[in-house]
Tab-separated table of C-alpha atoms and ligand atoms in Angstrom:
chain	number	residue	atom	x	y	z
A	542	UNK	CA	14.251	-20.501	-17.361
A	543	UNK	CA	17.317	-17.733	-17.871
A	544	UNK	CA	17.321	-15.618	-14.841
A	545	UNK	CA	19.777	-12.589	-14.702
A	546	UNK	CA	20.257	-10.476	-11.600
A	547	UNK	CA	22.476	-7.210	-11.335
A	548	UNK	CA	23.399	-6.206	-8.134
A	549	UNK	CA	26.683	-4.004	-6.951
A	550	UNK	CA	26.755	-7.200	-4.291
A	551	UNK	CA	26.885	-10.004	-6.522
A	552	UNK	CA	28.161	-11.938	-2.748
A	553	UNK	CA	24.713	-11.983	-1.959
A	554	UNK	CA	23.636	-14.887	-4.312
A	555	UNK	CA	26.179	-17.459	-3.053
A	556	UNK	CA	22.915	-19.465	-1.344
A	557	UNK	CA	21.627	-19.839	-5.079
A	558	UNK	CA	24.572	-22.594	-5.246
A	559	UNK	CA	22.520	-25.026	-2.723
A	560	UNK	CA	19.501	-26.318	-1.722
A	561	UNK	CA	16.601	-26.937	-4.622
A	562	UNK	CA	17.825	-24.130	-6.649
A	563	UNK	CA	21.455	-25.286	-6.758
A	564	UNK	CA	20.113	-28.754	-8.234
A	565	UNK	CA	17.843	-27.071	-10.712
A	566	UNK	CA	21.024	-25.066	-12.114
A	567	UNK	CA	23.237	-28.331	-12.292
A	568	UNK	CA	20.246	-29.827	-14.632
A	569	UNK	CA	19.945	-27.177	-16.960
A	570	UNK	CA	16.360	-26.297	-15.202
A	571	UNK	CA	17.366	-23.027	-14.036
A	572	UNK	CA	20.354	-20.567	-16.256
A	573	UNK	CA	21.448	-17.825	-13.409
A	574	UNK	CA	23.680	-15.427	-14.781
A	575	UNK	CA	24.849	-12.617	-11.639
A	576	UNK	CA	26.079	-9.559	-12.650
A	577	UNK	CA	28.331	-6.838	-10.913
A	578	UNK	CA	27.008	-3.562	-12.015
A	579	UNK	CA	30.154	-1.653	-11.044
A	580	UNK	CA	31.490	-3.664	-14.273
A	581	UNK	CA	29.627	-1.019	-16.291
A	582	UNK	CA	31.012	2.028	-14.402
A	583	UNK	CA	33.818	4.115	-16.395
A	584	UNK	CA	35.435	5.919	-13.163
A	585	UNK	CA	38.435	4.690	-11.105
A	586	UNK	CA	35.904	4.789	-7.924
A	587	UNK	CA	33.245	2.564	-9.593
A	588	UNK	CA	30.879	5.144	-8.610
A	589	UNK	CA	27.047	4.137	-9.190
A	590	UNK	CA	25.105	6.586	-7.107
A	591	UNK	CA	25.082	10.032	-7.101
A	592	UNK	CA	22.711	13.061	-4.759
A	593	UNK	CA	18.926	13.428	-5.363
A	594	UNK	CA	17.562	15.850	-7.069
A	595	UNK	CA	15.393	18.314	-5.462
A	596	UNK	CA	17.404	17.517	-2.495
A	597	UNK	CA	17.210	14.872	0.887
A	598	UNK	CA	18.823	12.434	2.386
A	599	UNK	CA	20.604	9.557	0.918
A	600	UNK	CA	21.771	9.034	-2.578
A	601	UNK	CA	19.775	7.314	-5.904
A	602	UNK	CA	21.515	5.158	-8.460
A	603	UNK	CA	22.577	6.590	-11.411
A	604	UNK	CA	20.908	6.147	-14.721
A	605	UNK	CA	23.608	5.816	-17.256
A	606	UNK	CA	25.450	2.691	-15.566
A	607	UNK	CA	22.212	1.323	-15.428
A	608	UNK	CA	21.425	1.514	-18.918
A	609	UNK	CA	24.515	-0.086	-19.891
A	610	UNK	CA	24.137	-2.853	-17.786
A	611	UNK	CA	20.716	-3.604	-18.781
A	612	UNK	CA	21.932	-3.073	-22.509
A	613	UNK	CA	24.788	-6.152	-22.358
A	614	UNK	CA	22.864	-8.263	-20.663
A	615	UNK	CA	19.768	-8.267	-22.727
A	616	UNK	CA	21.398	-7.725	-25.825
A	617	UNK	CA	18.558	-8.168	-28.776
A	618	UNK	CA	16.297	-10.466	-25.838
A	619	UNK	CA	13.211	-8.925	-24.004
A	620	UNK	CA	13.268	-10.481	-20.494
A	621	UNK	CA	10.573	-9.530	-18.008
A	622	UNK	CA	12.395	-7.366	-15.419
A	623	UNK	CA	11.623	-6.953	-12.037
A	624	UNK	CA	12.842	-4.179	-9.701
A	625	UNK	CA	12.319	-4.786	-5.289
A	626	UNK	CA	11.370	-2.054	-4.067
A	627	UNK	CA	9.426	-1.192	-1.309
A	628	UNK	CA	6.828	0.869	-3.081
A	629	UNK	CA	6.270	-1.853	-5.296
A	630	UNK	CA	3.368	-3.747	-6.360
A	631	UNK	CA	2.828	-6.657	-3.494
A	632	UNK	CA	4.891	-9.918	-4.508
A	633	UNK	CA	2.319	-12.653	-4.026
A	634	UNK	CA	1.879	-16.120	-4.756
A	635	UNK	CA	-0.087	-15.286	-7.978
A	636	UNK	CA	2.794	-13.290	-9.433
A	637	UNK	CA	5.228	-15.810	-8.460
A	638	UNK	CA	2.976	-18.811	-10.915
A	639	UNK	CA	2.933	-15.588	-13.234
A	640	UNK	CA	6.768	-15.663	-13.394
A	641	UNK	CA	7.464	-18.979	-13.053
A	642	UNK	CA	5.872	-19.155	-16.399
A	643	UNK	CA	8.088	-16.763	-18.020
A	644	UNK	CA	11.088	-17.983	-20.203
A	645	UNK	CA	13.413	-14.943	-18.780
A	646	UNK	CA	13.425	-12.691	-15.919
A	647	UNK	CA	16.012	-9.891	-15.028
A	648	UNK	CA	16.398	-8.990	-11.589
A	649	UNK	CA	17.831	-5.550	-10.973
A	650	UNK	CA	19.047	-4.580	-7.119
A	651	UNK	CA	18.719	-1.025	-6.184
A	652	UNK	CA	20.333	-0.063	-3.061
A	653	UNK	CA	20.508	3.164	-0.844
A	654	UNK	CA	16.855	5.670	-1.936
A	655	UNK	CA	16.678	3.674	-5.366
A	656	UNK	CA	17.347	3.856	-8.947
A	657	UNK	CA	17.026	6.935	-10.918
A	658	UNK	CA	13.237	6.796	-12.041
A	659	UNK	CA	13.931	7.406	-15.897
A	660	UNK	CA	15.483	3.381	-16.043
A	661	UNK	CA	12.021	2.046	-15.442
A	662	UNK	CA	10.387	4.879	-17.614
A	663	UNK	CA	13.343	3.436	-20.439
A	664	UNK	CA	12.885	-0.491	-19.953
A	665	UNK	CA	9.296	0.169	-19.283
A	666	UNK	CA	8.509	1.318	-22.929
A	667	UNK	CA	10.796	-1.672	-24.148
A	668	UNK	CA	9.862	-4.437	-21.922
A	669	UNK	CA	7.950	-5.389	-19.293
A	670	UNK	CA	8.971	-4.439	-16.632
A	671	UNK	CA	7.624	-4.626	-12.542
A	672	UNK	CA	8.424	-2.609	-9.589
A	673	UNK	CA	7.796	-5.686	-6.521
A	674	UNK	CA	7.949	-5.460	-2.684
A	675	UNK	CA	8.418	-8.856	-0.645
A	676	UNK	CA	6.305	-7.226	2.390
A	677	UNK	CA	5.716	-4.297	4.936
A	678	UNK	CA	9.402	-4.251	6.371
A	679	UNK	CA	12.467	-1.922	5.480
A	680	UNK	CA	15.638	-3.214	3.571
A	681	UNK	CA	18.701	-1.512	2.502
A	682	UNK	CA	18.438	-3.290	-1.087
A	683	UNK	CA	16.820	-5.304	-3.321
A	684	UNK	CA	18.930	-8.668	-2.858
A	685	UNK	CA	16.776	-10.425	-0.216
A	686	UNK	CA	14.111	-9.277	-1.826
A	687	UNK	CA	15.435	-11.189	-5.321
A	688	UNK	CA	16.799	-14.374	-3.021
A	689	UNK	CA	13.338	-14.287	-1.602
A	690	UNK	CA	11.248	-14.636	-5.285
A	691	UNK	CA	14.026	-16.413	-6.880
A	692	UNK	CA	13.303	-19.281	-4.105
A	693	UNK	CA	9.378	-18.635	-4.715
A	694	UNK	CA	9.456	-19.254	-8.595
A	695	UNK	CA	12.230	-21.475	-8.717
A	696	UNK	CA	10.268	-24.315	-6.696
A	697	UNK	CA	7.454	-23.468	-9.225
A	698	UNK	CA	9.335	-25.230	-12.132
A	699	UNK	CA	8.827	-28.354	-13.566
A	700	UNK	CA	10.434	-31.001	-11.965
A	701	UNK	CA	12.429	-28.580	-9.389
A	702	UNK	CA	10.457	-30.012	-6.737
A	703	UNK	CA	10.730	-33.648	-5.661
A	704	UNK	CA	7.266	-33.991	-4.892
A	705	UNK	CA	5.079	-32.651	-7.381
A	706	UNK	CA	1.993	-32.658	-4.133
A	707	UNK	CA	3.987	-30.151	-2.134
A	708	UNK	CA	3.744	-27.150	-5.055
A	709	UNK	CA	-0.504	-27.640	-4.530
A	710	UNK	CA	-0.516	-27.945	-0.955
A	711	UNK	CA	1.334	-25.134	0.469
A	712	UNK	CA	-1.031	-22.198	2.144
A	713	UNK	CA	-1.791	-19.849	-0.637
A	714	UNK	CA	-1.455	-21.852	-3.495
A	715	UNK	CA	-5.323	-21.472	-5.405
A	716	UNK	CA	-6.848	-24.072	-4.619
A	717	UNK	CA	-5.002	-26.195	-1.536
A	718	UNK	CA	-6.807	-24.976	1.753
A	719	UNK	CA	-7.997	-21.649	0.083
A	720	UNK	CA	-6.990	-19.126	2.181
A	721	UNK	CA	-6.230	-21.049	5.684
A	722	UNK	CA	-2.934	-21.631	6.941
A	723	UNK	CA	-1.572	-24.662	7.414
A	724	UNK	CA	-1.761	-26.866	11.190
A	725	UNK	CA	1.150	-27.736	13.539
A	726	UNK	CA	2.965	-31.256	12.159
A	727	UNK	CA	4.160	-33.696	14.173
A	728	UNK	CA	6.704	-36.972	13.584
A	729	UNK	CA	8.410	-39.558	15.891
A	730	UNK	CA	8.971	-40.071	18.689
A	731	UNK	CA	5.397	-40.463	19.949
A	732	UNK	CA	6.289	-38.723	23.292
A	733	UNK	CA	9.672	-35.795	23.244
A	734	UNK	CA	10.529	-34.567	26.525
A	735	UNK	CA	7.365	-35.099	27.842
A	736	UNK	CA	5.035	-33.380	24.817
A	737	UNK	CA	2.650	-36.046	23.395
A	738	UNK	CA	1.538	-36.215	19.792
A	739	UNK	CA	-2.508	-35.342	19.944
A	740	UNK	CA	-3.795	-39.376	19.752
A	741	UNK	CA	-6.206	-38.592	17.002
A	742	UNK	CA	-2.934	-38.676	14.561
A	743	UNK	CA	-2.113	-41.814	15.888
A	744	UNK	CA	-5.418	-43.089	15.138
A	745	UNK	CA	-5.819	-44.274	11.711
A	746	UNK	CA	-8.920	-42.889	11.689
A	747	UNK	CA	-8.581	-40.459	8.077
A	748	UNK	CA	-11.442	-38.858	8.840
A	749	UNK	CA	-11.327	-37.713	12.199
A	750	UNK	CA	-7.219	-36.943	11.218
A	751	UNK	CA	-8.504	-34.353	8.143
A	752	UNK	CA	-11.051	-32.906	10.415
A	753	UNK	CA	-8.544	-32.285	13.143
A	754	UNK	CA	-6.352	-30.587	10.566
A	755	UNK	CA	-9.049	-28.243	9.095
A	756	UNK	CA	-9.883	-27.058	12.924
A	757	UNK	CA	-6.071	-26.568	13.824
A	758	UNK	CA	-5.535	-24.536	10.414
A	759	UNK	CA	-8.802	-22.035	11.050
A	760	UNK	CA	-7.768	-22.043	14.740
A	761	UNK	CA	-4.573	-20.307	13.443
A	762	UNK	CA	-5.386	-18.336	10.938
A	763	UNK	CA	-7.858	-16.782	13.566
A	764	UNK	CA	-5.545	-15.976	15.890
A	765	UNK	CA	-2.218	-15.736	13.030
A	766	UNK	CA	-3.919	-14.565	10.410
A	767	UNK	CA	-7.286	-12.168	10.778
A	768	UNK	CA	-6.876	-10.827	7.655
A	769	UNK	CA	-7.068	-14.073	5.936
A	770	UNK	CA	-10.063	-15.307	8.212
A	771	UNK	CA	-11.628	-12.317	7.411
A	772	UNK	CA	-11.699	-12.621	4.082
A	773	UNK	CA	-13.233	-16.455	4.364
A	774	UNK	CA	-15.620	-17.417	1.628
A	775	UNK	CA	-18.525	-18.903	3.620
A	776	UNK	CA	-19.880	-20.830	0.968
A	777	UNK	CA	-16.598	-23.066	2.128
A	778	UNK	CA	-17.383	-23.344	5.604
A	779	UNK	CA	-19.607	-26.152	6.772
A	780	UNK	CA	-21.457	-26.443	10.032
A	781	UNK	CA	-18.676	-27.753	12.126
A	782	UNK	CA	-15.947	-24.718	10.875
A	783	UNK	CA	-19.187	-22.277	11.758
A	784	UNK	CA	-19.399	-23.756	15.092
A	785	UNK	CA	-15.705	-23.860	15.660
A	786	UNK	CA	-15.212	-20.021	14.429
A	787	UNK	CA	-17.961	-19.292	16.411
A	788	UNK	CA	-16.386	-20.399	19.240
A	789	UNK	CA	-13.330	-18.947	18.810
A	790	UNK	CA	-14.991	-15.122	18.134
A	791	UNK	CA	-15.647	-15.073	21.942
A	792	UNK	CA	-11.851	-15.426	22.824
A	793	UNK	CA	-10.529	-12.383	20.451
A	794	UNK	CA	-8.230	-10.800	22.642
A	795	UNK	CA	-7.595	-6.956	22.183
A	796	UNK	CA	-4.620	-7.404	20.320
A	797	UNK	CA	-6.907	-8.981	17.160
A	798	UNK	CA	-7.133	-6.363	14.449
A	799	UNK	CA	-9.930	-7.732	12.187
A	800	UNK	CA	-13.880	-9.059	14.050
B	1195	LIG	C1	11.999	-3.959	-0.574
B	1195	LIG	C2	16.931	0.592	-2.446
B	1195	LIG	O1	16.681	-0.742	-2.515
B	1195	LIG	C3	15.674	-1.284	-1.770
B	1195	LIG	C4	15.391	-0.850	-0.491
B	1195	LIG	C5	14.362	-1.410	0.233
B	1195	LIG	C6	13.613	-2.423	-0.329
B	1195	LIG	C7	13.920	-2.862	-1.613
B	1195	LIG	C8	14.944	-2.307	-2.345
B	1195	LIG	S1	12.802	-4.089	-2.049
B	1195	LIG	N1	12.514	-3.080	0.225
B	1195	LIG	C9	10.817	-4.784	-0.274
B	1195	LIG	O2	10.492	-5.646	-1.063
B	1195	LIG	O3	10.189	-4.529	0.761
């Protein structure tokens, strides 16, 4: 997979050097190409914003270095391109196996209010192109927002992860332990400043081990996630989670938004 991100703070992507990504880029997996969009300005002050129209605070990226950016770096190629920001459609696991199966995807940072609207309306008749928020928090750019899906598709690829069981496991992959979260884990030493391992993973009893796992992963998406437990297919529940959730419906505190 090419990946190409433009950002006026190309510093940002140093941590795509390491870790799982870093290894997919010294096999060939992964082709990251960062770009410095002040290389496109004309100016001596590199300038790349400029005031709003129709007035307010702040100041919106300008169009025209934009479009020259996006220009070079395409070239003939139609890369899916994906501008963070927060009133974005919601970056989910879904979208991440969407893009992960996508030969080419262009990353392009806004910072202070935005980018001036007509570069999406431009791209957006050329390629295609989507407007992604990580979550319900405030940035001041779209870099974490980028290091954040670049970390979510890269593990996605073929042979980036070690263990090819880890991709299907994890939370809200379709399919794992639809829509629970996952338990507390636990490895040696058997005892740690006095905290004790619960026996029944010391037990060798598989059974008991997978049903202590299912009631410690609805226990906390009850009290984590109430959104998630909401939402709960019951066709998937058997007696013991109905019992259990049951159970745990009498201790809802106040501070539980969904029940
Ligand atoms: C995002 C102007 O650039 C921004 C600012 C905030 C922001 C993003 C981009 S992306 N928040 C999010 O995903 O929540």
């Amino acid at each position: 997979m090419r990946l190409d991100i433009i950002s006026i703070f190309p510093e940002y992507f140093a941590p795509l050097d390491v870790s799982l990504i870093g290894k997919a880029r010294e096999r060939g997996t992964l082709d990251v190409r960062v770009h410095q969009l002040r290389d496109w300005t004309h100016d001596v002050h590199k300038t790349v914003d400029d005031t709003p129209y129709g007035g307010g605070p702040g100041m919106v990226m300008k169009p025209e270095v934009w479009g020259e950016a996006i220009d070079d770096v395409i070239g003939e190629g139609k890369p899916r391109m994906i501008v963070p920001t927060p009133s974005g459609r919601p970056f989910t696991q879904e979208l991440a196996q969407e893009l992960a199966g996508e030969p080419w995807l262009l990353f392009a940072c806004g910072r202070y209010e935005g980018i001036d609207s007509r570069v999406m309306a431009e791209y957006g008749s050329r390629l295609q192109v989507d407007e992604v928020s990580i979550g319900d928090y405030v940035l001041a750019g779209g870099e974490v927002a980028v290091l954040v899906m670049v970390e979510a598709v890269g593990r996605l690829l073929p042979g980036v992860l070690g263990n090819v069981n880890s991709v299907t496991d994890d939370s809200f992959a379709p399919g794992s332990m639809q829509n629970l979260v996952e338990g507390p884990v636990y490895t040696k030493p058997p005892v740690w400043r006095g905290h004790e391992v619960p026996g029944v993973l010391l037990s060798g009893h598989h059974g008991k081990v997978a049903r202590w796992r299912r009631d410690e992963a609805l226990r906390r998406t009850v009290r984590n996630r109430p959104d998630l437990a909401a939402a709960l297919d019951p066709a998937t529940l058997d007696k013991h989670d109905r019992k259990l959730l049951e159970e745990l419906a009498f201790r809802v505190g106040p501070e539980d938004v969904a029940n």
